């Protein structure tokens, strides 16, 4: 957890102020019992009313000053903790945004959400406690012991007997609780995963009448979290009654032995009262420390999970000097080439792609077809460098994509993914996601080409109509057309359509491809498709089979030379 404190540098002034105020508050609290002792021994015993009022007024001022210090310290501690949490969430999101798909494959989305929200909150909450108790608790405990010894050293043996009991109890409780806090965070990952799947897959769940099954899955995950939470709370809940028992027994012992010492003339009544107050302060300081020990293990477990993400190095990075390579590109913009490319997913027994070589030129349409699992999507994912190749090279404009900055590379590409992804907002905002500076006319032009204008205009507010999260208020075909419009408004050098026409009817598919052909005359177009009707007019067709490139040519050429392509055609 200490490693996360490097993000506190912007708040050093506020932290210093909090520590000073807490120090002042602790001094005030430690001084009050001594004044109380003086009131009893000098004011009440001597019946000196003026002394009582004078010292009582001083106690009131000191108490008021302590309260003001506590309020201001709490305000700045809370403000610092909230800013600290905001900074961590920002760092996590920015770091995760730079992940390649490899990292997303190794850490689930549900876990990343838990680490960004719940884990960060745990660290944020414990920071407030640390700032307000880190100085006050040890100072109250140590200062209380010293001042209690000044009142009566013999009576301090009562504290010597009580404090070790509390320390041992705290250590035993924490020894059992710490492992459970780590388990609890893992259980929260699981419940977030089940919840996410249940909400995003609600249509499938209802279609297959699996609502009861999903409720049972959630109940099991929920019960796991509940059981762990109950176990942890039962363990930590024993601390408070144990604390109060020790406090009451200690107070009883102090009164008992203190009264004997007063009877013998070895102690003043005021000193006994002060000693009792110091004993109470010491034991409550121990209670504050125990609260820190209760929250620290869970926060430490959360901090470890946060650091795991922040320490996770992405496998796709910009090469040193990559920014300068853009200037060295050839004048032929949009040229794509694969040179003997082989790629394997982590842990896979066989490569997803083996020894793939081809080129795609501007002004031409290159279609990619093959059976399920042939490697079509994997191939196009290598162009924007979502993954890095195992061997061989992927070239864009004659430059290896690994020698370009990711920003410069992806600025050349208009990518339409296999699963259409829309964001909450309006239709025009979703299209402008491809080019935030695009004018309204440019957006409408892109929508016209994507055959999306008719259904957008039919919506309540046209292009200003709201799109629900994930595009749940539009059909699959409408999602695809909005995604295509988003790529078109970017006006890139390279268009990649990863099975982006599958949800369109044949008529819309044909109209869209005809409009695309006129719009993309100077760009390189790569189309992944399952339908032969979508690819048969392409300038070249790549036929993939089990990660191998088994055919390259036009529709007519492949019908004569490629058995795999023939099989696909005849099956349709």
Coordinates of C-alpha atoms in Angstrom, one line a residue:
X1 CA 0.0 0.0 0.0
X2 CA 2.9 2.3 0.7
X3 CA 3.7 2.3 -3.0
X4 CA 0.4 3.9 -3.8
X5 CA 1.3 6.8 -1.5
X6 CA 3.5 8.2 -4.4
X7 CA 0.3 9.6 -5.8
X8 CA 0.0 11.8 -2.7
X9 CA 2.7 14.2 -3.8
X10 CA 0.2 16.9 -5.0
X11 CA -1.4 16.9 -1.5
X12 CA 1.8 17.2 0.6
X13 CA 0.7 20.7 1.9
X14 CA -2.7 19.5 2.9
X15 CA -1.3 16.4 4.6
X16 CA 1.2 18.5 6.5
X17 CA -1.6 20.8 7.7
X18 CA -3.7 17.8 8.8
X19 CA -0.8 16.3 10.8
X20 CA -0.1 19.6 12.5
X21 CA -3.8 20.1 13.4
X22 CA -4.0 16.5 14.7
X23 CA -0.9 17.0 16.7
X24 CA -2.4 20.2 18.2
X25 CA -5.6 18.4 19.0
X26 CA -3.7 15.5 20.7
X27 CA -1.8 18.0 22.9
X28 CA -5.1 19.7 23.9
X29 CA -6.6 16.3 24.9
X30 CA -3.5 15.4 26.9
X31 CA -3.4 18.7 28.7
X32 CA -7.1 18.6 29.9
X33 CA -6.7 15.8 32.6
X34 CA -3.9 17.7 34.2
X35 CA -6.1 20.8 34.5
X36 CA -8.9 18.7 35.9
X37 CA -6.5 17.4 38.5
X38 CA -5.5 21.0 39.5
X39 CA -9.2 22.0 39.8
X40 CA -9.8 19.2 42.2
X41 CA -6.6 19.5 44.3
X42 CA -6.3 23.3 44.3
X43 CA -9.7 24.6 43.6
X44 CA -12.2 22.3 45.2
X45 CA -10.1 21.2 48.2
X46 CA -9.2 24.8 49.0
X47 CA -12.7 26.1 48.1
X48 CA -11.1 28.6 45.7
X49 CA -14.0 29.5 43.3
X50 CA -12.0 32.0 41.3
X51 CA -9.3 29.4 40.6
X52 CA -12.0 26.9 39.5
X53 CA -13.6 29.4 37.1
X54 CA -10.2 30.5 35.7
X55 CA -8.9 27.0 35.1
X56 CA -12.4 25.8 34.0
X57 CA -12.5 28.6 31.4
X58 CA -9.0 27.6 30.2
X59 CA -10.2 24.0 29.8
X60 CA -13.2 25.3 27.8
X61 CA -10.9 27.3 25.5
X62 CA -8.6 24.3 25.0
X63 CA -11.5 22.0 24.3
X64 CA -12.9 24.5 21.8
X65 CA -9.5 24.7 20.1
X66 CA -9.2 20.9 20.0
X67 CA -12.6 20.7 18.4
X68 CA -11.8 23.3 15.7
X69 CA -8.5 21.5 15.0
X70 CA -10.4 18.2 14.6
X71 CA -13.0 19.7 12.2
X72 CA -10.4 21.4 10.0
X73 CA -8.2 18.3 10.0
X74 CA -11.2 16.0 9.1
X75 CA -12.1 18.4 6.2
X76 CA -8.6 18.4 4.7
X77 CA -8.1 14.7 5.3
X78 CA -11.4 13.9 3.6
X79 CA -10.5 16.2 0.7
X80 CA -7.1 14.7 0.3
X81 CA -8.5 11.1 0.4
X82 CA -11.1 11.9 -2.2
X83 CA -8.5 13.5 -4.5
X84 CA -6.2 10.6 -3.9
X85 CA -9.0 8.2 -4.9
X86 CA -9.8 10.3 -8.0
X87 CA -6.1 10.2 -9.0
X88 CA -5.9 6.4 -8.6
X89 CA -9.0 5.8 -10.6
X90 CA -7.7 8.1 -13.3
X91 CA -4.3 6.3 -13.4
X92 CA -6.0 2.9 -13.5
X93 CA -8.3 3.9 -16.4
X94 CA -5.5 5.6 -18.4
X95 CA -3.2 2.6 -17.9
X96 CA -6.0 0.0 -18.8
X97 CA -6.8 2.0 -21.9
X98 CA -3.3 1.4 -23.1
X99 CA -3.6 -2.4 -22.6
X100 CA -3.4 -4.6 -25.6
X101 CA -6.0 -7.3 -26.0
X102 CA -3.5 -9.8 -24.4
X103 CA -3.9 -8.0 -21.0
X104 CA -7.7 -7.9 -21.3
X105 CA -7.6 -11.6 -21.9
X106 CA -5.6 -12.1 -18.7
X107 CA -7.6 -9.8 -16.4
X108 CA -11.4 -9.9 -16.6
X109 CA -13.4 -6.8 -17.2
X110 CA -15.4 -7.4 -14.0
X111 CA -12.1 -7.6 -12.0
X112 CA -10.9 -4.3 -13.5
X113 CA -14.1 -2.6 -12.6
X114 CA -13.9 -3.9 -9.0
X115 CA -10.3 -2.7 -8.7
X116 CA -11.1 0.7 -10.1
X117 CA -14.2 1.2 -7.8
X118 CA -14.4 -1.0 -4.7
X119 CA -10.6 -1.5 -4.2
X120 CA -9.9 2.2 -4.7
X121 CA -12.7 3.1 -2.2
X122 CA -11.1 0.8 0.4
X123 CA -7.7 2.5 0.0
X124 CA -9.4 6.0 0.1
X125 CA -11.3 5.2 3.3
X126 CA -8.2 3.9 5.1
X127 CA -6.3 7.0 4.1
X128 CA -8.7 9.2 6.1
X129 CA -8.2 7.1 9.1
X130 CA -4.4 7.1 8.7
X131 CA -4.3 10.9 8.4
X132 CA -6.5 11.5 11.4
X133 CA -5.2 8.6 13.7
X134 CA -1.7 8.1 12.5
X135 CA -0.4 10.9 14.8
X136 CA -3.2 11.1 17.4
X137 CA -3.4 7.4 18.4
X138 CA 0.3 6.8 19.1
X139 CA 0.7 10.2 20.6
X140 CA -2.3 9.7 22.9
X141 CA -1.1 6.3 23.9
X142 CA 2.5 7.3 24.6
X143 CA 1.7 10.7 26.0
X144 CA -1.0 9.3 28.2
X145 CA 1.4 6.7 29.6
X146 CA 4.1 9.3 30.3
X147 CA 1.6 11.7 32.0
X148 CA -0.1 8.9 33.9
X149 CA 3.3 7.9 35.3
X150 CA 3.8 11.6 36.4
X151 CA 0.6 11.4 38.3
X152 CA 1.4 8.1 40.1
X153 CA 4.1 5.6 39.0
X154 CA 2.9 2.9 41.3
X155 CA -0.7 2.9 39.9
X156 CA 0.7 2.6 36.4
X157 CA 1.2 -1.1 37.0
X158 CA -2.5 -1.5 36.3
X159 CA -1.9 -0.2 32.8
X160 CA 1.1 -2.4 32.4
X161 CA -1.2 -5.4 33.0
X162 CA -4.1 -4.2 30.8
X163 CA -2.3 -3.0 27.6
X164 CA -0.6 -6.3 26.7
X165 CA -4.0 -8.1 26.9
X166 CA -5.4 -5.6 24.3
X167 CA -2.3 -5.9 22.1
X168 CA -2.5 -9.8 22.1
X169 CA -6.2 -9.7 21.4
X170 CA -5.7 -7.3 18.4
X171 CA -2.9 -9.5 16.9
X172 CA -5.0 -12.7 17.3
X173 CA -8.0 -11.1 15.6
X174 CA -6.0 -9.6 12.8
X175 CA -4.2 -12.9 12.2
X176 CA -7.6 -14.5 11.4
X177 CA -9.1 -11.5 9.6
X178 CA -6.3 -10.6 7.1
X179 CA -6.6 -13.7 4.8
X180 CA -10.4 -13.3 4.7
X181 CA -10.1 -9.7 3.5
X182 CA -8.2 -10.9 0.4
X183 CA -10.8 -13.6 -0.2
X184 CA -13.6 -11.1 0.1
X185 CA -12.2 -9.0 -2.8
X186 CA -12.0 -12.1 -5.0
X187 CA -15.7 -12.8 -4.2
X188 CA -16.6 -9.3 -5.1
X189 CA -14.9 -9.9 -8.5
X190 CA -17.1 -12.9 -9.0
X191 CA -20.4 -11.2 -8.0
X192 CA -19.5 -8.3 -10.4
X193 CA -18.9 -10.8 -13.2
X194 CA -22.2 -12.6 -12.6
X195 CA -24.0 -9.3 -12.4
X196 CA -22.4 -8.0 -15.6
X197 CA -23.3 -11.2 -17.5
X198 CA -26.9 -11.1 -16.2
X199 CA -27.5 -7.6 -17.2
X200 CA -25.8 -7.5 -20.6
X201 CA -27.1 -10.9 -21.6
X202 CA -30.7 -10.3 -20.4
X203 CA -32.2 -10.9 -23.9
X204 CA -30.5 -14.3 -24.2
X205 CA -31.5 -15.2 -20.6
X206 CA -35.1 -14.5 -21.3
X207 CA -35.1 -16.1 -24.7
X208 CA -33.9 -19.4 -23.2
X209 CA -36.1 -19.0 -20.1
X210 CA -33.0 -19.1 -17.9
X211 CA -34.0 -16.3 -15.5
X212 CA -34.3 -18.7 -12.5
X213 CA -30.8 -20.2 -13.4
X214 CA -29.2 -16.7 -13.4
X215 CA -30.9 -15.8 -10.2
X216 CA -29.5 -18.9 -8.6
X217 CA -26.0 -18.1 -9.9
X218 CA -26.3 -14.6 -8.5
X219 CA -27.6 -15.9 -5.2
X220 CA -24.7 -18.3 -4.9
X221 CA -22.2 -15.5 -5.6
X222 CA -24.0 -13.1 -3.3
X223 CA -24.1 -15.7 -0.5
X224 CA -20.4 -16.3 -0.9
X225 CA -19.7 -12.6 -0.3
X226 CA -22.3 -12.5 2.6
X227 CA -20.7 -15.5 4.3
X228 CA -17.2 -14.0 4.1
X229 CA -18.4 -10.6 5.3
X230 CA -20.3 -12.2 8.3
X231 CA -17.2 -14.3 9.2
X232 CA -15.0 -11.2 9.1
X233 CA -17.4 -9.0 11.0
X234 CA -17.9 -11.7 13.7
X235 CA -14.1 -11.8 14.2
X236 CA -13.6 -8.1 14.3
X237 CA -16.8 -7.5 16.3
X238 CA -15.3 -9.2 19.3
X239 CA -12.8 -6.4 19.6
X240 CA -15.2 -3.7 20.8
X241 CA -16.8 -5.7 23.7
X242 CA -13.3 -7.0 24.7
X243 CA -12.0 -3.4 24.6
X244 CA -14.9 -2.2 26.9
X245 CA -14.4 -5.1 29.2
X246 CA -10.7 -4.3 29.7
X247 CA -11.5 -0.5 30.0
X248 CA -14.1 -1.1 32.7
X249 CA -11.9 -3.6 34.6
X250 CA -9.0 -1.2 34.3
X251 CA -11.1 1.7 35.7
X252 CA -12.3 -0.5 38.5
X253 CA -8.8 -1.5 39.4
X254 CA -7.6 2.1 39.3
X255 CA -10.4 3.3 41.6
X256 CA -9.7 0.4 43.9
X257 CA -6.0 0.7 44.2
X258 CA -6.2 4.6 43.9
X259 CA -8.6 4.8 46.9
X260 CA -6.1 2.8 49.0
X261 CA -3.3 5.1 48.0
X262 CA -5.4 8.2 48.8
X263 CA -6.3 6.7 52.2
X264 CA -2.6 6.1 52.9
X265 CA -1.8 9.7 51.9
X266 CA 0.3 8.6 48.9
X267 CA -2.0 10.2 46.3
X268 CA -4.2 13.2 45.8
X269 CA -7.9 12.8 44.7
X270 CA -7.3 15.1 41.7
X271 CA -4.3 12.9 40.6
X272 CA -6.6 9.8 40.7
X273 CA -9.1 11.5 38.5
X274 CA -6.4 12.6 36.1
X275 CA -4.9 9.1 36.1
X276 CA -8.4 7.6 35.2
X277 CA -8.8 10.1 32.4
X278 CA -5.3 9.3 31.1
X279 CA -6.0 5.5 31.3
X280 CA -9.2 6.1 29.3
X281 CA -7.3 8.1 26.7
X282 CA -4.6 5.3 26.5
X283 CA -7.2 2.6 26.0
X284 CA -9.2 4.5 23.5
X285 CA -6.0 5.2 21.6
X286 CA -5.5 1.5 21.6
X287 CA -9.0 1.2 20.2
X288 CA -8.2 3.7 17.4
X289 CA -5.1 1.7 16.6
X290 CA -7.2 -1.5 16.5
X291 CA -9.6 0.2 14.0
X292 CA -6.6 1.0 11.9
X293 CA -5.5 -2.6 12.1
X294 CA -9.0 -3.7 11.1
X295 CA -9.1 -1.6 8.0
X296 CA -5.5 -1.8 7.0
X297 CA -5.5 -5.5 5.9
X298 CA -8.4 -5.0 3.6
X299 CA -7.0 -1.8 2.2
X300 CA -3.6 -3.5 1.8
X301 CA -5.3 -6.4 -0.1
X302 CA -7.0 -3.8 -2.3
X303 CA -3.8 -1.8 -2.8
X304 CA -2.0 -5.0 -3.9
X305 CA -4.7 -5.6 -6.5
X306 CA -4.5 -2.0 -7.7
X307 CA -0.7 -2.3 -8.0
X308 CA -1.0 -5.5 -9.9
X309 CA -2.9 -3.6 -12.7
X310 CA -0.6 -0.6 -12.6
X311 CA 2.5 -2.9 -12.7
X312 CA 1.1 -4.9 -15.6
X313 CA 3.2 -3.9 -18.6
X314 CA 1.4 -3.9 -21.9
X315 CA 2.8 -6.2 -24.6
X316 CA 2.1 -3.6 -27.3
X317 CA 4.3 -0.5 -26.9
X318 CA 5.6 2.3 -29.1
X319 CA 9.2 1.6 -30.1
X320 CA 11.8 4.3 -29.2
X321 CA 11.8 7.0 -31.9
X322 CA 8.6 5.6 -33.4
X323 CA 7.1 9.1 -33.7
X324 CA 9.8 10.0 -36.3
X325 CA 9.0 7.0 -38.5
X326 CA 5.8 8.6 -39.8
X327 CA 7.8 11.1 -41.8
X328 CA 9.8 8.3 -43.4
X329 CA 6.7 6.6 -45.0
X330 CA 6.3 6.0 -48.7
X331 CA 4.2 8.3 -50.8
X332 CA 1.7 5.4 -51.4
X333 CA -0.7 6.0 -48.5
X334 CA -2.9 3.2 -47.3
X335 CA -0.7 0.4 -48.6
X336 CA -1.0 -2.8 -46.4
X337 CA 1.3 -5.8 -46.7
X338 CA 1.8 -9.0 -44.6
X339 CA 5.2 -10.7 -44.9
X340 CA 5.3 -14.3 -43.7
X341 CA 3.2 -13.4 -40.6
X342 CA 2.7 -16.0 -37.9
X343 CA 0.7 -15.3 -34.8
X344 CA -0.3 -17.4 -31.7
X345 CA -2.5 -16.6 -28.8
X346 CA -0.9 -17.1 -25.4
X347 CA -1.2 -20.8 -24.3
X348 CA -2.5 -22.0 -27.7
X349 CA -1.1 -25.2 -29.0
X350 CA -1.3 -24.2 -32.6
X351 CA -0.8 -20.8 -34.3
X352 CA -3.9 -18.8 -35.1
X353 CA -2.2 -17.7 -38.3
X354 CA 0.8 -19.3 -40.1
X355 CA 3.1 -17.8 -42.7
X356 CA 0.5 -15.3 -44.1
X357 CA 1.8 -13.1 -47.0
X358 CA -0.3 -10.7 -49.2
X359 CA -0.7 -7.1 -50.1
X360 CA -3.7 -4.8 -50.2
X361 CA -3.4 -1.6 -52.3
X362 CA -5.3 1.7 -52.2
X363 CA -8.3 1.9 -54.5
X364 CA -8.8 -1.9 -54.2
X365 CA -11.1 -4.1 -52.1
X366 CA -9.5 -7.0 -50.4
X367 CA -12.0 -9.5 -49.0
X368 CA -11.2 -12.2 -46.5
X369 CA -13.4 -15.3 -46.3
X370 CA -13.1 -18.7 -44.5
X371 CA -14.8 -21.0 -42.1
X372 CA -15.4 -20.3 -38.4
X373 CA -12.1 -20.2 -36.5
X374 CA -10.1 -19.8 -39.7
X375 CA -8.3 -16.6 -38.4
X376 CA -10.1 -13.9 -40.3
X377 CA -10.7 -11.5 -37.4
X378 CA -7.3 -12.3 -36.0
X379 CA -5.7 -11.2 -39.3
X380 CA -7.4 -7.8 -39.4
X381 CA -6.7 -7.2 -35.7
X382 CA -3.0 -7.3 -36.5
X383 CA -3.2 -4.3 -38.8
X384 CA -4.2 -1.7 -36.1
X385 CA -1.8 -3.6 -33.8
X386 CA -4.3 -4.9 -31.3
X387 CA -1.8 -7.8 -31.1
X388 CA 1.8 -8.0 -32.1
X389 CA 2.9 -10.7 -34.6
X390 CA 5.0 -13.7 -33.4
X391 CA 7.1 -13.6 -36.5
X392 CA 7.1 -11.8 -39.9
X393 CA 6.0 -8.2 -40.5
X394 CA 2.8 -6.2 -41.0
X395 CA 3.5 -3.2 -43.1
X396 CA 1.4 0.0 -43.5
X397 CA 2.7 2.4 -46.1
X398 CA 5.9 0.4 -46.3
X399 CA 6.7 0.8 -42.5
X400 CA 6.5 -2.0 -40.0
X401 CA 3.5 -1.2 -37.7
X402 CA 5.8 -1.9 -34.7
X403 CA 8.0 1.1 -35.8
X404 CA 5.1 3.5 -35.9
X405 CA 3.3 5.1 -32.9
X406 CA 0.0 3.5 -32.2
X407 CA -1.7 6.8 -32.4
X408 CA -0.3 7.6 -35.9
X409 CA -1.0 4.0 -37.1
X410 CA -4.7 4.0 -35.9
X411 CA -5.3 7.5 -37.3
X412 CA -4.9 5.9 -40.7
X413 CA -7.6 3.3 -40.0
X414 CA -11.3 3.2 -39.9
X415 CA -12.2 0.1 -38.0
X416 CA -15.7 -1.5 -37.8
X417 CA -15.5 -4.4 -35.3
X418 CA -17.2 -7.8 -35.6
X419 CA -19.5 -6.9 -32.7
X420 CA -20.9 -3.4 -33.2
X421 CA -20.2 -1.2 -30.2
X422 CA -22.2 1.9 -29.5
X423 CA -21.9 4.3 -26.6
X424 CA -24.6 6.1 -24.5
X425 CA -25.3 9.5 -26.1
X426 CA -27.0 10.7 -29.3
X427 CA -26.8 9.2 -32.8
X428 CA -24.7 12.1 -34.0
X429 CA -22.3 11.7 -31.1
X430 CA -21.8 8.1 -31.9
X431 CA -21.0 8.9 -35.5
X432 CA -18.7 11.8 -34.5
X433 CA -16.8 9.4 -32.2
X434 CA -14.8 8.6 -35.4
X435 CA -14.1 12.3 -36.0
X436 CA -15.1 14.7 -33.3
X437 CA -14.5 17.7 -35.6
X438 CA -16.9 16.3 -38.3
X439 CA -19.6 18.8 -39.3
X440 CA -23.3 17.9 -39.4
X441 CA -23.2 17.6 -43.1
X442 CA -20.2 15.2 -43.0
X443 CA -22.1 13.1 -40.4
X444 CA -25.2 13.0 -42.6
X445 CA -23.1 12.1 -45.6
X446 CA -21.5 9.2 -43.7
X447 CA -24.9 8.1 -42.5
X448 CA -26.3 8.2 -46.1
X449 CA -23.5 5.9 -47.4
X450 CA -24.0 3.6 -44.4
X451 CA -27.8 3.4 -45.2
X452 CA -28.5 4.7 -41.7
X453 CA -30.2 8.0 -42.5
X454 CA -33.7 6.6 -42.9
X455 CA -33.9 4.9 -39.5
X456 CA -32.2 7.8 -37.7
X457 CA -34.7 10.3 -39.2
X458 CA -37.5 8.0 -38.1
X459 CA -36.4 8.1 -34.5
X460 CA -38.0 10.8 -32.3
X461 CA -35.3 13.4 -32.5
X462 CA -33.4 12.4 -35.6
X463 CA -29.6 12.6 -35.2
X464 CA -30.2 14.0 -31.7
X465 CA -32.0 10.8 -30.7
X466 CA -30.6 9.1 -27.6
X467 CA -28.8 5.8 -28.1
X468 CA -29.0 3.6 -25.0
X469 CA -26.0 2.0 -23.3
X470 CA -24.6 -0.6 -25.7
X471 CA -27.1 0.5 -28.4
X472 CA -29.9 -1.6 -26.7
X473 CA -32.6 0.5 -28.3
X474 CA -31.6 -0.2 -31.9
X475 CA -31.5 -3.4 -33.9
X476 CA -28.4 -5.4 -34.8
X477 CA -28.4 -4.1 -38.3
X478 CA -28.9 -0.5 -37.2
X479 CA -25.9 -0.9 -34.8
X480 CA -23.8 -2.1 -37.7
X481 CA -24.8 0.8 -39.9
X482 CA -24.0 3.4 -37.2
X483 CA -20.6 1.7 -36.7
X484 CA -19.9 1.9 -40.4
X485 CA -20.9 5.6 -40.5
X486 CA -18.6 6.2 -37.6
X487 CA -15.7 4.7 -39.6
X488 CA -16.7 6.6 -42.8
X489 CA -16.8 10.0 -41.2
X490 CA -13.1 9.5 -40.2
X491 CA -12.1 9.4 -43.9
X492 CA -9.2 7.1 -43.2
X493 CA -6.6 5.7 -45.6
X494 CA -7.5 2.1 -44.7
X495 CA -11.0 0.7 -44.0
X496 CA -11.4 -2.5 -42.1
X497 CA -14.9 -4.1 -42.0
X498 CA -14.8 -7.2 -39.8
X499 CA -17.9 -9.1 -40.7
X500 CA -19.7 -5.8 -40.5
X501 CA -22.6 -6.6 -42.9
X502 CA -23.8 -9.9 -41.3
X503 CA -26.9 -8.3 -39.7
X504 CA -28.0 -6.5 -42.9
X505 CA -30.5 -7.9 -45.3
X506 CA -29.3 -8.6 -48.9
X507 CA -30.9 -5.5 -50.4
X508 CA -29.3 -3.1 -47.8
X509 CA -26.0 -5.0 -48.0
X510 CA -25.9 -4.5 -51.8
X511 CA -26.8 -0.8 -51.6
X512 CA -24.3 -0.1 -48.9
X513 CA -21.4 -1.8 -50.8
X514 CA -22.3 0.1 -53.9
X515 CA -22.2 3.4 -52.0
X516 CA -19.0 2.3 -50.3
X517 CA -17.3 1.6 -53.6
X518 CA -17.8 5.2 -54.8
X519 CA -16.7 6.6 -51.4
X520 CA -13.5 4.6 -51.0
X521 CA -12.0 4.9 -54.4
X522 CA -8.6 6.1 -53.0
X523 CA -8.6 4.0 -49.8
X524 CA -7.6 0.5 -49.1
X525 CA -10.6 -1.6 -48.1
X526 CA -10.4 -4.9 -46.2
X527 CA -13.7 -6.8 -45.7
X528 CA -14.1 -9.9 -43.6
X529 CA -17.3 -11.7 -44.5
X530 CA -19.2 -14.9 -44.4
X531 CA -21.4 -14.3 -47.4
X532 CA -20.0 -15.0 -50.8
X533 CA -22.4 -12.3 -52.2
X534 CA -20.5 -9.7 -50.1
X535 CA -17.0 -10.7 -51.4
X536 CA -17.5 -11.8 -54.9
X537 CA -17.0 -8.3 -56.4
X538 CA -13.8 -7.7 -54.5
X539 CA -10.5 -7.0 -56.4
X540 CA -8.9 -9.9 -54.5
X541 CA -10.2 -12.5 -52.1
X542 CA -8.1 -14.2 -49.4
X543 CA -9.3 -17.6 -48.5
X544 CA -8.3 -18.8 -45.0
X545 CA -8.5 -22.3 -43.6
X546 CA -7.3 -23.2 -40.1
X547 CA -4.9 -20.2 -40.1
X548 CA -3.4 -20.9 -43.5
X549 CA -3.8 -18.7 -46.6
X550 CA -5.0 -21.4 -49.1
X551 CA -6.2 -19.1 -51.9
X552 CA -5.7 -15.6 -53.3
X553 CA -7.5 -14.3 -56.4
X554 CA -10.8 -13.0 -57.8
X555 CA -14.1 -14.8 -57.5
X556 CA -13.7 -16.3 -60.9
X557 CA -10.1 -17.4 -60.4
X558 CA -10.8 -19.0 -57.0
X559 CA -13.8 -20.9 -58.5
X560 CA -11.3 -22.6 -60.8
X561 CA -8.4 -23.0 -58.4
X562 CA -9.5 -23.2 -54.7
X563 CA -11.4 -26.2 -53.4
X564 CA -12.0 -24.5 -50.1
X565 CA -13.5 -21.5 -51.8
X566 CA -15.6 -23.7 -54.0
X567 CA -17.0 -25.5 -50.9
X568 CA -18.0 -22.2 -49.3
X569 CA -19.7 -21.0 -52.5
X570 CA -21.6 -24.3 -53.0
X571 CA -22.7 -24.4 -49.4
X572 CA -24.4 -21.1 -49.9

